[in-house]
């Protein structure tokens, strides 16, 4: 099974894209020359000898319909969860914060299904969405694309394409309209989550303002794990401090993963909190500084959030 490894501001993912590739003619040129994805019975980069040497897009799309996520039995789901968790293991697998499956998504788009590092399903991931945009450029030369997620349709476009296959690019993605939601009534009375703002960016986040000293505390991961466990189903946590230049420094703890170098939807959640509070200046696009890099968040007049930042394809290979 062929895979690609990509990262956005240090938030890294394993991509499986055979279904998406099967729906494109292999004669297509990519930004790097002739088609790079391994073809059946051939080498990577080899063009097919004739029309019969590859499946037609209609046939591949029909195959995709027969393997939807919702059709899986509980046994299938558990097997997939365990397989993804093993592949994402840092020391015994490929290693990643999550796995992403790209498949045909209609006449002019792609379907993206996301799994956290522990194998659990995720409805949305901002950096995975941006990395998917870079992969589609890498494979097909697409500068923009429609991507369908479990949180709805999203748009991605390359603001700055890479100069070589492994070079850094800047990719922008739309992430819908964030919204505040009420925390669960079951929260413990003295929990710090009582002070958090709960924000949905297609997935749930709890945003907490902390002191610079607490932000760098080595005990923060343990605290974050306890806070997330107090929410039924878990929650992504963002701890932030505001800087003099209007940027925010953030540490993020993702459910199903743990602390990550960056989180795209988490960056949007923090920026949305600052926008709505109106107490921290009107700096937009807002720069969100995370351990893996800087992400920028802006909003349209109707409240749509847009996330941009660095992305890079690290390597590709075959899973034995």
XYZ file of C-alpha atoms in Angstrom, residues 18-26 40 50-64:
25
model
C -5.100 5.104 -4.041
C -8.821 5.702 -4.632
C -8.297 9.362 -5.457
C -5.485 8.460 -7.843
C -7.511 5.755 -9.590
C -10.076 8.353 -10.619
C -7.541 10.447 -12.545
C -6.105 9.451 -15.941
C -2.519 8.329 -15.406
C -0.266 -1.496 -11.270
C -2.443 1.757 -23.277
C -5.940 2.631 -22.091
C -6.547 -0.859 -20.713
C -3.566 -0.700 -18.358
C -5.394 1.397 -15.805
C -8.917 1.550 -14.402
C -11.255 4.169 -15.770
C -12.414 6.889 -13.411
C -16.048 5.733 -13.524
C -15.104 2.218 -12.431
C -12.959 3.537 -9.588
C -15.718 5.866 -8.422
C -18.167 2.951 -8.355
C -15.707 0.933 -6.272
C -15.447 3.842 -3.839
